Coordinates of C-alpha atoms in Angstrom, one line a residue:
Chain A
M1 CA 5.5 8.7 20.2
T2 CA 1.9 8.7 21.9
P3 CA -1.0 9.1 20.3
D4 CA -1.4 12.9 19.7
R5 CA 0.9 13.1 17.7
L6 CA -0.9 10.6 15.2
A7 CA -2.6 10.5 12.3
I8 CA -3.9 7.6 10.9
H9 CA -5.1 7.2 6.7
T10 CA -8.8 6.0 6.6
F11 CA -7.7 2.8 4.8
T12 CA -5.4 1.7 7.4
N13 CA -9.1 0.6 8.9
K14 CA -10.9 -0.2 5.5
P15 CA -13.5 -2.1 6.9
W16 CA -14.0 1.1 8.9
S17 CA -17.0 3.4 7.5
I18 CA -15.6 7.5 7.4
H19 CA -17.7 8.3 10.5
E20 CA -16.0 4.8 12.9
C21 CA -12.7 6.0 11.4
L22 CA -13.1 9.4 12.8
E23 CA -15.4 9.1 16.5
N24 CA -12.3 5.4 17.0
Y25 CA -9.4 7.8 16.2
A26 CA -11.1 10.7 18.4
R27 CA -12.0 8.7 21.3
R28 CA -8.5 6.2 21.3
G29 CA -6.6 10.3 22.0
I30 CA -5.4 10.0 18.1
G31 CA -3.8 13.9 17.1
G32 CA -5.2 13.8 13.5
V33 CA -6.2 12.1 9.9
S34 CA -5.7 11.8 6.6
I35 CA -9.0 10.5 4.6
W36 CA -8.6 8.5 1.6
R37 CA -11.2 8.8 -1.3
E38 CA -12.3 6.2 -1.4
T39 CA -13.4 6.1 2.2
V40 CA -15.6 9.2 1.4
A41 CA -16.6 8.0 -2.2
G42 CA -20.7 8.2 -1.9
H43 CA -20.6 11.0 1.1
D44 CA -21.7 14.2 1.9
L45 CA -18.9 16.2 2.1
A46 CA -19.8 18.9 4.1
K47 CA -21.5 16.3 7.0
V48 CA -18.1 14.6 6.5
K49 CA -16.1 17.6 6.8
K50 CA -19.2 18.4 10.3
H51 CA -17.7 15.5 11.4
L52 CA -14.3 15.4 11.4
D53 CA -14.2 19.0 12.7
D54 CA -16.6 18.0 15.6
S55 CA -13.7 15.3 16.4
G56 CA -11.3 17.6 17.1
L57 CA -9.3 15.7 14.9
K58 CA -6.5 17.6 13.3
P59 CA -6.9 17.1 9.6
V60 CA -3.6 16.4 7.5
S61 CA -4.2 15.2 4.5
L62 CA -6.7 14.3 0.7
V63 CA -5.6 10.7 0.1
R64 CA -4.8 11.2 -2.9
G65 CA -4.4 12.3 -6.5
G66 CA -2.0 11.6 -8.9
F67 CA -1.5 9.3 -11.3
F68 CA -0.4 11.9 -14.2
T69 CA 0.8 9.0 -16.4
G70 CA -0.3 8.2 -20.3
K71 CA -0.4 7.6 -23.7
D72 CA -1.6 10.4 -25.1
L73 CA -2.8 14.2 -24.1
P74 CA -6.4 13.3 -23.3
T75 CA -5.8 10.9 -21.0
R76 CA -3.1 12.8 -19.4
E77 CA -5.7 15.7 -19.9
A78 CA -8.2 13.7 -17.6
A79 CA -5.9 12.7 -15.3
I80 CA -5.1 16.3 -14.6
E81 CA -8.9 17.2 -14.6
S82 CA -9.5 14.2 -11.7
N83 CA -6.9 15.7 -10.2
R84 CA -8.5 19.4 -10.2
T85 CA -11.6 17.1 -8.3
A86 CA -9.5 16.3 -5.6
V87 CA -7.9 19.9 -5.4
R88 CA -12.2 20.6 -4.8
E89 CA -12.4 18.0 -2.5
A90 CA -9.8 18.8 0.1
E91 CA -11.0 22.4 0.0
T92 CA -14.7 21.3 1.1
L93 CA -13.5 18.3 3.4
G94 CA -10.6 21.1 4.9
L95 CA -7.6 19.1 4.3
P96 CA -4.5 21.3 3.6
M97 CA -2.6 18.8 1.3
I98 CA -3.1 16.0 -1.3
V99 CA -0.9 13.0 -1.4
L100 CA 0.1 12.7 -4.8
V101 CA 0.8 8.8 -6.2
C102 CA 2.2 10.3 -9.8
G103 CA 1.9 7.6 -11.9
A104 CA 3.9 5.4 -14.4
T105 CA 2.3 3.8 -18.0
L106 CA 3.9 1.1 -18.6
G107 CA 6.1 0.8 -21.5
Q108 CA 7.5 4.3 -21.2
T109 CA 10.7 5.0 -19.4
P110 CA 11.0 6.5 -16.5
E111 CA 12.0 9.8 -18.0
E112 CA 9.4 9.4 -20.1
N113 CA 6.8 9.0 -17.3
L114 CA 8.8 11.6 -15.0
D115 CA 8.5 14.9 -18.0
Q116 CA 5.1 13.8 -17.9
I117 CA 5.0 14.2 -14.3
R118 CA 6.1 17.4 -14.2
D119 CA 3.9 18.8 -16.9
G120 CA 0.6 17.2 -15.0
I121 CA 1.5 19.1 -11.4
A122 CA 2.2 22.0 -13.5
A123 CA -1.2 22.0 -14.6
L124 CA -2.4 21.6 -11.3
L125 CA -0.7 23.9 -9.2
P126 CA -2.6 27.4 -9.9
Q127 CA -5.9 25.3 -8.8
A128 CA -4.2 24.4 -6.1
E129 CA -1.9 27.7 -5.5
S130 CA -5.8 29.1 -5.3
A131 CA -7.2 27.2 -2.6
G132 CA -4.3 27.6 -1.5
I133 CA -3.4 23.6 -1.1
K134 CA -0.3 21.9 -0.8
L135 CA 0.4 19.1 -3.2
A136 CA 2.5 16.4 -1.3
I137 CA 4.5 14.0 -3.8
E138 CA 4.9 10.2 -2.5
P139 CA 8.2 8.2 -3.9
L140 CA 7.0 4.7 -4.0
H141 CA 9.3 1.8 -3.8
P142 CA 10.6 0.6 -6.8
M143 CA 8.6 -2.6 -7.5
Y144 CA 5.6 -0.4 -8.2
A145 CA 7.8 1.7 -10.8
G146 CA 6.2 0.1 -13.9
D147 CA 2.6 1.5 -13.5
R148 CA 2.2 3.2 -10.6
S149 CA 5.3 6.3 -10.5
A150 CA 8.1 6.2 -11.8
V151 CA 9.1 8.9 -9.1
A152 CA 11.1 6.1 -7.1
S153 CA 13.1 7.3 -4.4
M154 CA 13.9 10.4 -2.1
R155 CA 15.8 11.2 -4.6
D156 CA 14.3 10.9 -6.7
A157 CA 11.0 12.9 -5.5
N158 CA 13.5 16.0 -4.9
E159 CA 15.0 16.2 -7.8
L160 CA 11.2 16.2 -8.8
V161 CA 10.6 19.2 -6.3
E162 CA 13.6 20.9 -6.8
S163 CA 12.3 21.1 -10.3
L164 CA 9.1 22.3 -9.6
N165 CA 10.4 25.0 -7.6
H166 CA 7.3 26.3 -5.7
P167 CA 6.2 26.1 -1.7
L168 CA 3.2 24.7 -2.0
V169 CA 5.0 21.3 -3.9
G170 CA 6.8 19.0 -1.6
V171 CA 7.2 15.7 -0.2
A172 CA 5.7 12.8 1.4
L173 CA 8.1 10.7 2.6
D174 CA 6.7 6.9 3.9
V175 CA 9.7 4.8 5.2
F176 CA 7.7 1.5 2.9
H177 CA 8.7 3.0 0.1
V178 CA 12.5 4.2 1.5
W179 CA 13.7 2.1 3.9
W180 CA 16.6 0.1 1.3
E181 CA 17.9 4.1 -0.4
S182 CA 21.4 4.5 0.1
G183 CA 22.2 7.9 1.2
L184 CA 18.2 8.3 2.2
E185 CA 19.3 10.5 5.5
A186 CA 21.0 12.9 2.9
Q187 CA 18.1 12.9 0.6
I188 CA 15.6 13.7 3.9
Q189 CA 17.9 16.6 4.9
R190 CA 18.2 17.3 1.4
C191 CA 14.1 17.5 1.2
A192 CA 13.6 19.2 5.2
A193 CA 16.3 22.2 5.0
A194 CA 14.0 23.4 1.3
D195 CA 10.9 23.1 3.5
R196 CA 9.5 20.6 1.3
L197 CA 9.2 17.7 3.3
F198 CA 5.7 17.8 4.2
A199 CA 4.4 14.3 5.4
F200 CA 6.4 11.6 7.1
H201 CA 4.5 8.0 6.8
V202 CA 5.0 4.7 8.6
C203 CA 4.7 1.4 7.6
E204 CA 6.9 -2.3 6.7
F205 CA 7.6 -3.6 4.3
K206 CA 8.0 -7.6 4.7
P207 CA 10.7 -9.4 2.0
D208 CA 8.0 -12.7 2.1
F209 CA 4.8 -10.1 1.7
D210 CA 2.3 -12.7 0.1
H211 CA 0.8 -9.6 -1.9
V212 CA 2.0 -7.0 -3.6
L213 CA -0.3 -4.0 -2.4
L214 CA -1.6 -5.9 0.9
D215 CA 0.8 -6.9 2.9
R216 CA 2.2 -4.5 4.6
G217 CA 3.2 -4.4 8.3
L218 CA 3.3 -2.5 11.8
P219 CA 6.1 -0.2 13.1
G220 CA 8.8 -2.8 13.8
E221 CA 7.6 -5.5 11.6
G222 CA 9.5 -6.4 8.8
V223 CA 12.9 -5.0 8.3
N224 CA 12.4 -2.9 11.1
A225 CA 13.0 0.4 9.3
S226 CA 9.8 3.1 10.7
A227 CA 12.5 3.9 14.2
R228 CA 15.8 4.4 11.8
I229 CA 13.9 7.0 9.7
A230 CA 11.8 8.0 12.3
R231 CA 15.0 9.5 13.7
M232 CA 16.0 11.1 10.5
V233 CA 13.0 13.0 10.2
Q234 CA 13.0 14.1 13.6
A235 CA 16.3 15.6 12.9
T236 CA 15.4 17.7 10.8
G237 CA 12.8 19.3 12.6
F238 CA 10.1 17.9 10.9
E239 CA 6.9 19.6 13.1
G240 CA 4.0 16.9 11.7
L241 CA 2.3 13.9 13.0
T242 CA 3.6 11.0 11.9
E243 CA 1.1 9.0 10.0
V244 CA 0.3 5.5 9.9
E245 CA -0.5 3.8 6.4
I246 CA -0.6 0.0 6.0
F247 CA -2.7 -1.9 4.5
S248 CA -3.1 -5.1 5.5
R249 CA -5.7 -7.9 4.6
K250 CA -4.5 -10.0 7.1
Y251 CA -5.2 -6.7 10.3
W252 CA -8.1 -5.8 7.8
S253 CA -9.7 -9.7 8.8
E254 CA -9.2 -9.2 12.5
N255 CA -11.3 -6.3 15.1
Q256 CA -10.2 -3.1 14.2
H257 CA -10.3 -2.0 17.3
D258 CA -7.6 -4.5 18.3
F259 CA -5.4 -3.8 15.3
L260 CA -5.7 0.2 16.7
E261 CA -4.2 -0.8 19.9
K262 CA -1.5 -3.1 17.8
I263 CA -0.9 0.8 16.2
V264 CA -1.0 2.7 18.7
Q265 CA 2.0 0.5 20.6
S266 CA 3.9 -0.3 17.8
C267 CA 4.6 3.4 17.5
E268 CA 5.5 4.4 21.1
A269 CA 9.1 3.4 20.0
L270 CA 9.6 5.9 17.3
Chain B
M1 CA 20.3 -11.1 -31.7
T2 CA 21.2 -14.2 -32.6
P3 CA 20.8 -16.7 -30.5
D4 CA 25.2 -16.8 -30.9
R5 CA 25.8 -14.1 -29.3
L6 CA 23.3 -15.2 -26.3
A7 CA 24.0 -16.7 -23.0
I8 CA 21.4 -18.3 -21.1
H9 CA 21.8 -19.1 -17.6
T10 CA 20.8 -22.9 -16.4
F11 CA 18.3 -22.0 -13.9
T12 CA 16.4 -20.7 -17.0
N13 CA 15.9 -24.1 -17.8
K14 CA 15.6 -25.1 -14.4
P15 CA 13.9 -28.5 -14.9
W16 CA 16.8 -30.0 -16.9
S17 CA 19.8 -32.0 -15.7
I18 CA 23.5 -30.1 -16.8
H19 CA 24.3 -32.7 -19.4
E20 CA 20.2 -31.7 -21.0
C21 CA 20.9 -27.8 -21.0
L22 CA 25.0 -27.7 -22.6
E23 CA 23.3 -30.3 -25.0
N24 CA 20.2 -28.8 -26.1
Y25 CA 22.0 -25.1 -25.8
A26 CA 24.9 -25.9 -28.0
R27 CA 22.3 -28.2 -30.5
R28 CA 20.0 -24.6 -31.0
G29 CA 22.6 -22.8 -31.8
I30 CA 23.3 -20.8 -28.5
G31 CA 27.0 -18.8 -27.9
G32 CA 27.5 -19.4 -24.1
V33 CA 26.4 -20.8 -20.5
S34 CA 26.2 -19.3 -17.4
I35 CA 26.3 -22.7 -14.7
W36 CA 24.4 -22.0 -11.4
R37 CA 25.2 -24.1 -8.7
E38 CA 22.1 -25.7 -7.9
T39 CA 21.7 -27.0 -11.0
V40 CA 25.7 -28.7 -10.3
A41 CA 25.2 -29.9 -7.1
G42 CA 26.9 -33.0 -6.5
H43 CA 27.9 -33.3 -9.9
D44 CA 31.4 -34.6 -10.9
L45 CA 32.8 -30.9 -11.8
A46 CA 35.1 -32.6 -13.8
K47 CA 33.1 -33.8 -15.9
V48 CA 31.1 -31.5 -16.1
K49 CA 33.9 -29.0 -17.6
K50 CA 34.9 -32.0 -19.9
H51 CA 31.1 -31.9 -21.5
L52 CA 31.1 -27.8 -21.7
D53 CA 34.0 -27.8 -23.2
D54 CA 33.2 -30.8 -25.4
S55 CA 29.5 -28.8 -26.0
G56 CA 31.2 -25.5 -27.1
L57 CA 29.0 -23.5 -25.7
K58 CA 31.3 -19.9 -24.4
P59 CA 31.6 -21.0 -20.6
V60 CA 30.4 -17.3 -19.2
S61 CA 29.9 -17.2 -14.9
L62 CA 29.9 -19.5 -12.4
V63 CA 26.1 -18.0 -10.2
R64 CA 26.4 -17.4 -7.9
G65 CA 28.1 -15.8 -4.7
G66 CA 27.9 -13.7 -1.9
F67 CA 25.5 -13.6 0.9
F68 CA 28.0 -12.0 2.8
T69 CA 26.2 -9.3 5.3
G70 CA 24.8 -10.9 8.2
K71 CA 24.8 -9.8 12.5
D72 CA 28.0 -11.3 13.6
L73 CA 31.4 -11.9 12.7
P74 CA 31.5 -15.9 12.3
T75 CA 28.9 -16.2 10.0
R76 CA 30.4 -13.4 7.6
E77 CA 33.3 -15.3 7.9
A78 CA 31.3 -18.3 6.9
A79 CA 30.0 -16.5 4.5
I80 CA 33.1 -15.4 2.8
E81 CA 34.0 -19.4 3.2
S82 CA 31.2 -19.7 1.0
N83 CA 32.6 -17.4 -1.7
R84 CA 36.2 -19.6 -1.8
T85 CA 34.6 -23.0 -2.7
A86 CA 32.5 -21.0 -5.1
V87 CA 35.9 -19.8 -6.6
R88 CA 37.4 -23.1 -6.2
E89 CA 34.3 -24.6 -8.3
A90 CA 34.6 -21.9 -11.3
E91 CA 38.2 -22.7 -11.3
T92 CA 37.4 -26.4 -11.8
L93 CA 34.6 -25.3 -14.3
G94 CA 36.8 -23.0 -16.5
L95 CA 34.0 -19.7 -15.9
P96 CA 36.4 -17.2 -15.8
M97 CA 33.7 -15.8 -13.3
I98 CA 31.0 -15.6 -10.4
V99 CA 28.1 -13.5 -10.0
L100 CA 27.8 -12.0 -6.5
V101 CA 24.4 -11.3 -4.8
C102 CA 26.3 -9.3 -2.2
G103 CA 23.7 -9.7 0.9
A104 CA 21.5 -8.2 3.1
T105 CA 20.7 -8.8 7.0
L106 CA 16.9 -8.1 8.1
G107 CA 17.3 -4.5 10.8
Q108 CA 21.0 -4.2 9.8
T109 CA 20.6 -0.6 7.8
P110 CA 21.9 -0.1 3.8
E111 CA 25.5 1.0 5.4
E112 CA 26.2 -1.3 7.6
N113 CA 25.1 -3.9 4.5
L114 CA 27.0 -1.9 2.4
D115 CA 29.8 -1.6 4.1
Q116 CA 30.3 -5.6 5.3
I117 CA 29.8 -6.5 1.3
R118 CA 33.1 -4.2 0.9
D119 CA 34.5 -6.0 3.7
G120 CA 33.6 -9.7 2.1
I121 CA 34.4 -8.6 -1.5
A122 CA 37.8 -7.3 -0.3
A123 CA 39.2 -10.8 2.0
L124 CA 37.6 -13.1 -0.9
L125 CA 39.9 -11.0 -3.9
P126 CA 43.2 -12.3 -3.0
Q127 CA 41.9 -16.0 -3.7
A128 CA 40.0 -14.3 -6.6
E129 CA 43.6 -12.9 -7.5
S130 CA 45.5 -16.2 -7.6
A131 CA 42.5 -17.2 -9.5
G132 CA 42.1 -15.1 -12.5
I133 CA 38.4 -15.0 -11.2
K134 CA 36.3 -12.0 -11.9
L135 CA 33.7 -10.8 -9.9
A136 CA 30.6 -9.3 -11.4
I137 CA 28.8 -7.1 -8.3
E138 CA 24.7 -8.0 -9.6
P139 CA 22.5 -4.7 -8.2
L140 CA 18.8 -6.6 -6.8
H141 CA 15.6 -5.6 -7.3
P142 CA 14.8 -3.2 -4.1
M143 CA 11.9 -5.3 -3.5
Y144 CA 15.0 -7.8 -2.2
A145 CA 17.1 -5.5 -0.3
G146 CA 15.7 -7.0 3.1
D147 CA 17.2 -10.0 3.3
R148 CA 19.3 -10.6 -0.5
S149 CA 21.4 -7.5 -1.2
A150 CA 21.7 -4.4 -0.1
V151 CA 23.2 -3.1 -4.0
A152 CA 20.0 -1.9 -4.8
S153 CA 20.5 0.0 -8.0
M154 CA 22.8 1.2 -10.9
R155 CA 24.4 3.7 -8.6
D156 CA 25.5 2.1 -5.7
A157 CA 26.8 -1.2 -7.9
N158 CA 29.0 1.9 -9.2
E159 CA 29.7 3.4 -6.1
L160 CA 30.8 -0.3 -4.3
V161 CA 33.1 -1.1 -7.4
E162 CA 34.6 2.3 -7.9
S163 CA 35.6 2.0 -3.4
L164 CA 37.1 -1.8 -3.9
N165 CA 38.6 -0.3 -7.2
H166 CA 40.2 -4.2 -8.0
P167 CA 40.4 -4.6 -11.9
L168 CA 38.6 -8.1 -11.2
V169 CA 35.7 -6.4 -9.2
G170 CA 32.6 -5.1 -11.9
V171 CA 29.6 -5.3 -12.6
A172 CA 26.4 -7.6 -13.7
L173 CA 23.9 -5.5 -14.6
D174 CA 20.7 -7.2 -15.2
V175 CA 17.1 -5.4 -16.5
F176 CA 15.0 -7.2 -13.9
H177 CA 16.5 -5.1 -11.3
V178 CA 17.3 -1.8 -12.9
W179 CA 14.9 -0.3 -15.4
W180 CA 12.9 1.8 -12.9
E181 CA 16.2 3.4 -12.5
S182 CA 16.4 7.1 -13.4
G183 CA 18.9 8.3 -15.0
L184 CA 20.3 4.4 -15.2
E185 CA 22.1 5.6 -18.6
A186 CA 24.8 8.0 -17.3
Q187 CA 25.0 5.0 -14.5
I188 CA 25.7 2.0 -17.4
Q189 CA 28.2 4.4 -19.3
R190 CA 29.4 5.7 -15.4
C191 CA 30.4 1.7 -15.5
A192 CA 31.8 0.7 -18.5
A193 CA 34.2 3.9 -19.1
A194 CA 35.9 2.6 -16.2
D195 CA 35.8 -1.4 -18.2
R196 CA 34.0 -2.3 -15.1
L197 CA 30.6 -3.6 -17.5
F198 CA 31.5 -7.4 -16.7
A199 CA 27.5 -8.3 -17.5
F200 CA 24.1 -8.1 -19.4
H201 CA 21.5 -9.8 -18.0
V202 CA 17.9 -10.1 -19.9
C203 CA 14.6 -10.4 -18.2
E204 CA 11.4 -8.8 -17.7
F205 CA 9.9 -7.9 -14.5
K206 CA 6.2 -7.9 -14.3
P207 CA 3.9 -5.4 -12.1
D208 CA 1.5 -7.8 -11.8
F209 CA 3.9 -10.7 -11.0
D210 CA 2.1 -14.0 -8.7
H211 CA 5.0 -14.4 -7.0
V212 CA 7.8 -12.4 -5.6
L213 CA 11.3 -14.7 -7.3
L214 CA 9.4 -17.0 -9.9
D215 CA 7.2 -15.1 -12.0
R216 CA 9.6 -13.3 -14.0
G217 CA 8.7 -12.6 -17.6
L218 CA 10.6 -13.1 -21.3
P219 CA 12.0 -10.3 -23.2
G220 CA 9.4 -7.9 -23.9
E221 CA 7.0 -9.0 -21.6
G222 CA 5.7 -7.1 -18.6
V223 CA 7.3 -4.0 -18.4
N224 CA 9.6 -4.2 -21.3
A225 CA 12.5 -2.9 -20.6
S226 CA 15.4 -4.9 -21.7
A227 CA 15.6 -3.5 -25.5
R228 CA 15.5 0.7 -23.7
I229 CA 18.4 -1.6 -21.5
A230 CA 20.0 -3.5 -24.5
R231 CA 20.7 -0.5 -26.8
M232 CA 22.6 1.8 -24.2
V233 CA 24.9 -1.4 -23.0
Q234 CA 25.4 -1.9 -26.5
A235 CA 26.2 1.7 -27.0
T236 CA 29.4 1.6 -24.4
G237 CA 30.9 -0.5 -26.7
F238 CA 30.4 -3.8 -25.0
E239 CA 31.1 -7.4 -26.4
G240 CA 29.9 -10.0 -23.5
L241 CA 27.2 -12.3 -24.5
T242 CA 24.0 -11.1 -23.3
E243 CA 23.1 -13.7 -20.5
V244 CA 18.8 -15.1 -20.1
E245 CA 18.4 -15.3 -16.4
I246 CA 14.5 -15.9 -16.2
F247 CA 13.0 -17.6 -13.2
S248 CA 9.3 -18.5 -13.7
R249 CA 6.5 -21.2 -12.8
K250 CA 4.8 -20.5 -15.6
Y251 CA 7.3 -21.5 -18.0
W252 CA 9.4 -24.0 -16.5
S253 CA 5.8 -26.4 -16.5
E254 CA 6.4 -26.5 -19.9
N255 CA 8.1 -28.3 -22.4
Q256 CA 11.6 -26.9 -22.0
H257 CA 12.0 -27.0 -25.4
D258 CA 9.2 -24.8 -26.3
F259 CA 10.7 -22.3 -23.7
L260 CA 13.9 -22.7 -25.4
E261 CA 12.6 -21.3 -28.6
K262 CA 10.6 -18.5 -27.5
I263 CA 13.8 -16.9 -25.2
V264 CA 15.4 -17.3 -28.4
Q265 CA 12.7 -15.2 -31.0
S266 CA 12.2 -13.1 -28.4
C267 CA 16.0 -12.0 -28.2
E268 CA 15.9 -11.0 -31.7
A269 CA 14.0 -8.1 -31.2
L270 CA 17.1 -6.5 -28.8

């Protein structure tokens, strides 16, 4: 696809400031942007909003809320409060959606974690409703299921959004996390048929990764699943931008303009 | 559980030779042993069999066959031939079962890999039948689904064994690989109810692992799922030994008698 059909997550170009991201994405003809809370921490969000509006980039999502699980109630209530802050930030920035990395607490069972996640999202929903902000649950790869997200497959994500059954609650599908799942196409269709496929991220899993978080690949690298899964998503009639979210110490050490060019080129095949 | 209810995989004590494994396990009162092909490579298998018989250890399984996938037919036929060799080795050693790590080929879809795995096992079955050797499919954690096994969950394993529908084909359940799976208990019951739960391995996943293969934990470490899943397995009436299979550069650098003692102690809680 052409660059105007892409949105880039600011954390993909971690060495760049939020303003460098907005300028460089716009200059390269990228269609939109998803903004990480880390990228705008300490910034005047009203000024960022102004720059975002001026850039012409389509605002896609705030990344990320979630982490709803915890051993005790005060911990879980603090998590909900932090998510309420994220909703206010999304409003200020004019971002229509928050990506949720839902959380997992070491030693809790998947079912205990999933129950706490469901309760946390339900508690956040009234504020999301008043703000009109969508909540996109991102299933994470099961190698993060111990401490980052008990929502570990598209199947898990579908069951969770169906149990919450709210028009503002859907799924952010990321190739990096779900490429391994058997029956994936049926799960994507199940999600899209209920109008719950809110976002689509590309990034490749490298079986020989050298860091559990920070060695992700461009579309076409590693297990090379982005094109295959993009076809499944496109077949559902998904109309959103395709988001590029890559964490990579390797690419962060390169010139970021060169990396952006590699992103554009690797996404031509999608 | 007491040591006589445990079997240890020889690769768990990689620094030991096969003969040191057999002597030290028997001396410590361990109930059985699963033998890795790597541990006996280059050995006279008839002599190993004699030592195994003399040790009083229960022979549990040969580890491992599998890797049935491949881009072309000659590659897949070579894989089946290698598995036929494994069947002969299991016969020679008097081991009643082979653990299968089923394979995945980079760039193939999960469905393509699973089809090739099904074909490979079906092709191996006549020889397994003549030898009376069981084939235990081990679902692997999805972080290995790109290049080691497309069978990435108990759900996948159940679907595969049900489609093969043969009394010699079942599942080797390893805590390390499936702790993250939602609905796991139902999948274990589904497997056991059909008499297809052939083996149970304990080993913990550490979310902060420093090596994708060689930083596994003792029961109680990391996500601490061994006791929880052991209860699920015991509730099905499973009567096999509980197998300890831990790959760890950390524990391999220690005195192996001390490591064996830690294994025995950590398994008391199961």
